[in-house]
C-alpha positions in Angstrom: 225.4 171.1 165.9 225.2 169.6 169.4 227.4 170.2 172.5 228.5 167.1 174.4 230.3 166.7 177.7 233.3 164.4 177.2 233.8 163.8 180.9 230.2 162.7 181.6 229.9 159.9 179.1 233.0 159.2 177.1 236.1 160.0 179.3 235.2 159.6 183.0 238.9 160.0 184.0 238.9 163.7 182.9 239.0 165.9 186.0 237.0 168.7 184.6 234.0 169.0 182.3 235.1 169.3 178.7 232.4 170.5 176.3 232.8 170.3 172.5 230.4 171.1 169.7 230.0 168.4 167.1 227.8 167.9 164.0 224.5 166.0 164.6 225.7 162.9 162.7 228.8 162.6 165.0 226.7 163.1 168.1 224.3 160.4 166.9 227.1 158.0 166.2 228.6 158.6 169.7 225.2 158.1 171.3 224.7 154.8 169.4 228.2 153.7 170.5 227.4 154.5 174.1 224.1 152.6 173.9 225.9 149.5 172.4 228.5 149.6 175.2 225.8 149.9 177.9 223.9 147.0 176.3 227.0 144.9 176.2 227.7 145.6 179.9 224.1 144.7 180.8 224.3 141.4 178.9 227.5 140.5 180.6 225.8 141.3 184.0 222.7 139.3 183.1 224.6 136.2 182.0 227.1 136.6 184.9 229.9 136.5 182.4 232.5 138.2 184.6 235.8 136.6 183.7 239.3 137.9 183.6 240.2 139.8 180.5 243.7 138.4 180.6 242.8 135.0 179.2 241.6 136.2 175.7 239.8 133.0 174.9 236.4 134.5 174.3 234.7 133.2 177.5 232.7 136.4 177.9 231.5 136.4 174.3 230.5 132.7 174.3 228.6 133.2 177.6 226.4 135.8 176.1 226.2 134.2 172.6 228.6 136.5 170.7 231.3 134.0 170.1 232.9 134.0 166.7 232.9 130.7 164.9 236.2 128.9 164.7 237.8 127.9 161.4 236.7 124.4 162.0 233.1 125.6 162.3 233.5 127.5 159.0 234.8 124.3 157.4 232.0 122.1 158.7 229.4 124.7 157.6 230.9 124.9 154.1 230.8 121.1 153.8 227.2 121.0 155.0 226.3 123.7 152.5 228.0 121.7 149.7 226.2 118.5 150.7 222.8 120.4 150.9 223.5 121.8 147.4 224.3 118.3 146.1 221.0 116.9 147.6 219.0 119.7 145.9 220.7 119.0 142.6 219.9 115.3 142.9 216.4 116.1 143.9 215.8 118.2 140.9 217.4 115.6 138.7 215.0 113.0 140.0 212.1 115.4 139.7 213.0 115.9 136.0 212.4 112.1 135.4 208.7 112.5 136.3 206.0 113.4 133.9 205.3 117.1 133.7 202.0 116.8 135.6 203.6 114.6 138.4 206.6 117.0 138.7 204.3 120.0 139.0 202.1 118.3 141.7 205.1 117.0 143.7 206.8 120.4 143.5 203.6 122.1 144.6 203.1 119.7 147.5 206.6 119.4 148.9 208.6 122.4 147.8 205.9 125.0 147.9 204.3 123.4 151.0 200.8 123.2 149.6 198.2 120.8 150.9 196.9 118.1 148.6 193.5 119.8 148.6 195.1 123.0 147.5 197.0 121.2 144.7 193.8 119.6 143.6 191.9 122.9 143.5 194.8 124.4 141.5 194.7 121.6 139.0 190.9 121.3 138.9 190.8 117.7 140.0 189.7 115.8 143.1 192.0 115.5 146.1 192.2 111.7 145.7 193.4 112.0 142.1 196.0 114.6 143.2 197.2 112.4 146.1 197.4 109.3 143.9 199.5 111.2 141.3 201.8 112.6 144.0 202.3 109.1 145.6 203.0 107.7 142.2 205.6 110.4 141.5 207.3 109.8 144.8 207.5 106.0 144.1 209.0 106.8 140.7 211.6 109.2 142.3 212.5 106.5 144.9 213.0 104.0 142.1 215.2 106.5 140.4 217.3 107.0 143.5 217.6 103.2 144.0 218.8 102.8 140.4 221.4 105.5 141.0 222.5 103.8 144.2 222.1 107.1 146.2 221.0 107.0 149.7 218.0 109.1 150.4 217.7 108.5 154.2 219.9 109.2 157.2 
């Protein structure tokens, strides 16, 4: 149990000191809340985000980077996520048209981020053989995308 002074930190408009005894968890939560409020005030001061609180348009929050995304932002983000998922689906579909060895090597090179030398060591072949196999797999995937009339560039 801890004793806290309500006037000192939480209610500065109190005229007299008011002490209360609270459990440790409550005192810790109040201290955390006080630290967050002080941190917020310091960020507003640092970013010079002193605006009228009457306008309610989030100018303070956007000035310090705490702005909530708008419904339009959510919609755009959802559309981008759906497009990204479609591209991944198409990529794995094209990857499935390769031979198992080419698919394994292309996956290791581009999706796992391994270097050609590392792929070659993993497979027990020379780097030139691995590079040739990967380039051949990429050409084959490009032809697959061309046949499907999908654009693969921006």
